[in-house]
Coordinates of C-alpha atoms (C1' of nucleotides) in Angstrom, one line a residue:
Chain A
M1 CA 68.4 26.3 -67.7
S2 CA 65.1 24.6 -67.3
H3 CA 63.0 27.6 -66.8
F4 CA 62.5 29.8 -69.7
G5 CA 61.1 33.3 -69.7
R6 CA 61.5 33.7 -66.1
S7 CA 64.6 35.8 -66.0
G8 CA 63.7 38.0 -69.1
P9 CA 65.4 37.8 -72.4
P10 CA 69.0 36.5 -72.1
D11 CA 70.7 37.6 -75.2
I12 CA 68.7 37.7 -78.3
T13 CA 71.4 39.4 -80.4
D14 CA 73.0 36.0 -81.1
T15 CA 69.9 34.1 -81.3
Y16 CA 67.2 33.4 -83.8
S17 CA 63.6 33.7 -82.8
L18 CA 60.9 31.5 -84.0
L19 CA 57.3 32.2 -83.6
V20 CA 55.1 29.2 -82.7
L21 CA 51.4 29.7 -83.4
N22 CA 48.3 27.8 -82.8
I23 CA 49.6 26.1 -79.7
T24 CA 47.1 25.1 -77.1
F25 CA 46.4 27.3 -74.1
R26 CA 47.9 24.8 -71.8
T27 CA 50.9 24.0 -73.6
T28 CA 53.9 25.3 -71.5
A29 CA 57.5 26.1 -72.4
D30 CA 58.7 22.8 -70.9
D31 CA 56.4 21.0 -73.2
L32 CA 57.8 22.7 -76.2
F33 CA 61.4 22.4 -75.2
P34 CA 62.0 18.7 -75.9
L35 CA 60.2 19.1 -79.2
F36 CA 62.4 22.1 -80.4
D37 CA 65.5 21.0 -78.7
K38 CA 65.6 17.9 -80.8
Y39 CA 66.5 20.0 -84.0
G40 CA 68.9 22.3 -82.4
K41 CA 70.2 24.3 -79.5
V42 CA 67.3 26.1 -77.9
V43 CA 68.5 29.0 -75.8
D44 CA 65.2 30.3 -74.7
I45 CA 61.5 29.7 -74.9
F46 CA 58.9 32.3 -74.0
I47 CA 55.2 32.0 -74.0
P48 CA 53.4 35.4 -73.6
R49 CA 50.7 35.1 -71.2
D50 CA 47.7 37.2 -70.3
R51 CA 48.4 39.7 -67.6
R52 CA 45.0 39.1 -65.9
T53 CA 44.4 35.5 -66.2
G54 CA 48.0 34.4 -66.5
E55 CA 47.2 31.9 -69.2
S56 CA 49.0 31.6 -72.3
R57 CA 47.8 33.4 -75.5
G58 CA 48.3 30.5 -77.7
F59 CA 51.7 31.2 -79.2
A60 CA 55.2 30.9 -78.2
F61 CA 58.7 32.2 -79.0
V62 CA 61.4 29.8 -79.4
R63 CA 65.0 31.0 -79.8
Y64 CA 67.6 29.0 -81.3
K65 CA 71.4 29.5 -81.2
Y66 CA 72.0 28.8 -84.9
A67 CA 70.0 29.8 -88.0
D68 CA 70.2 26.5 -89.7
E69 CA 68.8 24.7 -86.7
A70 CA 66.1 27.2 -86.4
Q71 CA 65.3 26.6 -90.1
K72 CA 65.3 23.0 -89.7
A73 CA 62.9 23.2 -86.7
V74 CA 60.6 25.3 -88.8
D75 CA 60.7 22.8 -91.5
R76 CA 60.1 19.8 -89.3
L77 CA 57.8 21.3 -86.7
D78 CA 55.6 23.5 -88.8
G79 CA 52.3 21.7 -89.1
K80 CA 53.0 19.2 -86.4
V81 CA 50.2 18.3 -84.0
V82 CA 51.1 19.2 -80.6
D83 CA 48.8 18.5 -77.8
G84 CA 46.0 17.9 -80.2
R85 CA 46.5 21.1 -82.2
E86 CA 48.4 21.8 -85.3
I87 CA 51.1 24.3 -84.5
M88 CA 52.6 26.7 -87.0
V89 CA 56.3 27.5 -86.7
Q90 CA 57.9 30.4 -88.6
F91 CA 60.5 32.9 -88.1
A92 CA 59.6 36.0 -85.9
K93 CA 59.0 39.1 -87.8
Y94 CA 59.3 41.4 -84.8
G95 CA 61.5 41.4 -81.8
P96 CA 60.6 42.0 -78.1
N97 CA 61.0 45.6 -78.7
A98 CA 59.4 45.9 -82.0
E99 CA 62.8 45.5 -83.7
R100 CA 62.7 44.4 -87.2
I101 CA 63.8 40.9 -87.6
T102 CA 65.0 39.1 -90.6
K103 CA 65.1 35.4 -90.4
G104 CA 64.6 35.5 -86.8
R105 CA 67.5 37.6 -86.3
I106 CA 67.5 41.2 -85.3
V107 CA 68.9 43.3 -88.1
E108 CA 68.2 46.8 -86.9
P109 CA 66.9 48.3 -83.6
V110 CA 64.1 50.6 -83.6
P111 CA 63.9 54.1 -81.9
R112 CA 61.9 54.2 -78.8
S113 CA 59.2 56.3 -80.5
K114 CA 58.2 53.3 -82.4
I115 CA 58.0 51.1 -79.5
R116 CA 54.4 50.8 -78.4
S117 CA 52.6 50.4 -81.6
R118 CA 53.7 46.8 -82.1
S119 CA 50.6 45.2 -80.9
P120 CA 47.2 46.1 -82.5
R121 CA 45.3 45.2 -79.4
R122 CA 45.9 47.6 -76.6
R123 CA 46.6 46.6 -73.1
Y124 CA 43.8 46.1 -70.7
R125 CA 44.8 49.0 -68.6
E126 CA 45.4 51.4 -71.4
E127 CA 42.0 50.5 -72.9
Y128 CA 40.3 50.9 -69.6
R129 CA 41.9 54.2 -69.0
D130 CA 41.3 55.4 -72.5
R131 CA 37.6 54.4 -72.4
D132 CA 37.0 55.9 -69.0
H133 CA 38.6 59.1 -69.9
Y134 CA 37.6 59.9 -73.4
R135 CA 34.5 57.7 -73.6
R136 CA 34.5 57.9 -77.3
K137 CA 31.3 56.6 -79.0
S138 CA 32.4 56.8 -82.5
R139 CA 34.3 54.0 -84.2
S140 CA 33.0 50.6 -84.8
R141 CA 30.4 50.1 -82.3
S142 CA 29.8 46.5 -82.7
L143 CA 33.4 45.6 -82.6
D144 CA 33.9 47.9 -79.6
R145 CA 31.1 46.3 -77.8
Y146 CA 32.3 42.8 -78.5
D147 CA 35.7 43.6 -77.3
R148 CA 34.5 45.1 -74.1
D149 CA 32.2 42.3 -73.4
K150 CA 35.1 39.9 -73.8
Y151 CA 37.2 41.8 -71.5
H152 CA 34.6 42.1 -69.0
R153 CA 33.9 38.5 -68.9
R154 CA 37.5 37.7 -68.5
E155 CA 38.1 40.2 -65.8
R156 CA 35.1 39.0 -63.8
D157 CA 36.5 35.4 -64.0
Y158 CA 39.8 36.5 -63.0
H159 CA 38.4 38.4 -60.0
H160 CA 36.3 35.6 -59.0
R161 CA 39.1 33.3 -59.0
S162 CA 41.4 35.6 -57.2
K163 CA 38.9 35.6 -54.2
S164 CA 38.9 31.9 -54.0
R165 CA 42.5 31.5 -54.0
S166 CA 45.3 33.8 -53.1
V167 CA 47.4 35.2 -55.7
S168 CA 49.7 32.4 -56.4
P169 CA 51.4 32.7 -59.9
D170 CA 52.0 29.1 -60.4
Y171 CA 51.5 29.1 -64.1
Y172 CA 53.7 26.1 -64.6
G173 CA 51.7 24.1 -62.2
D174 CA 48.7 23.4 -64.3
R175 CA 49.5 19.8 -64.5
G176 CA 47.5 18.9 -61.5
R177 CA 44.3 20.5 -63.0
G178 CA 43.2 17.1 -64.3
R179 CA 42.2 15.7 -61.0
N180 CA 40.6 18.9 -59.9
D181 CA 38.7 19.2 -63.0
D182 CA 37.3 15.7 -63.0
E183 CA 36.2 16.1 -59.4
R184 CA 34.5 19.3 -60.0
R185 CA 32.8 17.8 -63.0
S186 CA 31.6 14.8 -61.1
H187 CA 30.1 16.9 -58.5
R188 CA 28.3 19.2 -60.9
S189 CA 26.9 16.4 -62.7
R190 CA 25.2 15.1 -59.7
S191 CA 24.0 18.5 -58.8
V192 CA 22.2 18.8 -62.1
E193 CA 20.5 15.4 -61.9
S194 CA 19.2 16.4 -58.5
A195 CA 17.8 19.7 -59.6
S196 CA 16.2 18.1 -62.6
P197 CA 12.9 17.2 -61.0
T198 CA 12.7 20.5 -59.3
R199 CA 12.2 22.4 -62.4
H200 CA 9.6 20.0 -63.5
S201 CA 7.0 22.2 -61.9
L202 CA 8.8 25.4 -62.7
S203 CA 8.3 25.4 -66.4
P204 CA 6.1 22.6 -67.6
R205 CA 5.7 24.2 -70.9
R206 CA 9.3 24.1 -71.6
S207 CA 9.6 20.6 -70.5
A208 CA 7.3 19.6 -73.3
S209 CA 10.1 19.8 -75.7
P210 CA 13.3 19.5 -74.0
R211 CA 15.3 18.2 -76.8
R212 CA 14.6 17.4 -80.3
S213 CA 17.9 17.3 -82.0
P214 CA 18.8 13.7 -81.0
S215 CA 15.5 12.6 -81.9
R216 CA 16.1 13.0 -85.6
S217 CA 19.2 10.9 -85.3
R218 CA 17.5 7.6 -85.0
S219 CA 13.7 7.8 -84.4
E220 CA 11.5 9.3 -86.9
S221 CA 8.3 7.4 -86.3
P222 CA 8.4 7.3 -82.7
D223 CA 9.2 10.9 -82.6
R224 CA 6.1 11.7 -84.5
R225 CA 4.0 9.3 -82.7
S226 CA 5.0 10.5 -79.3
L227 CA 4.4 14.0 -80.4
N228 CA 0.9 13.0 -81.3
G229 CA 0.1 10.7 -78.5
Q230 CA 2.1 12.6 -75.9
S231 CA 0.2 15.8 -76.2
P232 CA -1.5 15.5 -72.9
V233 CA -2.8 19.1 -73.2
P234 CA -5.3 19.7 -75.9
Q235 CA -5.5 23.3 -74.8
R236 CA -7.6 25.9 -76.5
S237 CA -5.3 26.4 -79.5
P238 CA -5.9 23.6 -81.9
T239 CA -3.1 25.0 -84.0
P240 CA 0.3 24.3 -82.5
R241 CA 1.7 27.4 -84.0
S242 CA 4.1 27.7 -81.0
L243 CA 6.4 25.4 -82.9
S244 CA 8.1 26.8 -86.0
P245 CA 6.2 25.4 -89.0
R246 CA 9.5 25.3 -90.7
H247 CA 10.7 22.8 -88.4
V248 CA 7.8 20.5 -88.6
T249 CA 7.9 20.7 -92.3
R250 CA 11.5 19.9 -92.5
D251 CA 11.1 17.1 -90.0
S252 CA 8.6 15.4 -92.1
R253 CA 10.4 16.0 -95.2
S254 CA 13.7 14.4 -94.4
P255 CA 13.0 12.2 -91.4
S256 CA 15.5 9.6 -92.5
P257 CA 19.0 10.8 -92.4
R258 CA 20.3 7.3 -92.2
N259 CA 19.1 6.6 -95.7
S260 CA 21.4 9.3 -96.9
D261 CA 23.0 6.8 -99.4
I262 CA 19.8 6.9 -101.4
D263 CA 19.8 10.6 -101.7
E264 CA 23.4 10.8 -102.1
Chain B
dG1 C1' 34.6 24.3 -69.5
dT2 C1' 37.5 27.1 -72.4
dT3 C1' 37.5 31.0 -77.1
dG4 C1' 41.9 30.9 -81.8
dA5 C1' 44.0 35.9 -85.1
dG6 C1' 48.4 36.7 -84.7
dC7 C1' 54.3 38.7 -82.8
dG8 C1' 57.1 38.9 -76.7
dT9 C1' 58.9 39.0 -70.7
dT10 C1' 62.3 40.1 -66.0

DNA sequence: GTTGAGCGTT
């Protein structure tokens, strides 16, 4: 009763499916249940997750027992901020098997031939096999490349993680990630500080201008002065063309972002 | 550390 989506679809014939979009990637069914159960009887909640990473895709399916309750949930929860993100609740248009759905209820089943083309994005395995076999180069190149890059990155991450930790599908146990995250973050912070002086001799040229974005936030004169007085290397090029002339011009043109009220 | 258009499992 508490675990949704673990035993497959129970009985969707008498239920009304709602599609919840724009949820966070860490929102689980248990998090959505109390929210949706307040407006009616929720018989099932399912959050599709990625086959490789196991993380949610950012949307969920909530099945209600009665249509009026589902409608109420849509009206009340649509646009609600959950976990810092505004969710969108609406009636599902398709069923688990690509059935056509009206008002969240299945009105007519579809033949098996139609099943399969419900998702625009192919499955990772299908795409892999397809590409490996046919190796088509036509089509949108940029789009294909972008997609491939994305998949590659994700697969790598998954692989890396798989090595570190055995295959333990504890998707619902991401609650304890906070401590781990914090710990790792702290450690990394120290590491960076330690390695800071090391790169000092590695690329002195780059260190000359490590950051200039925050400088314009509050110091306009010191910035310029420091640039002038700090130049410890006269070098042979009297013209600092290395820096974008546009940047310099812009910097001296609007060096006072604080006095925006004047301009505005 | 986490992307963000859209429709789904045992």
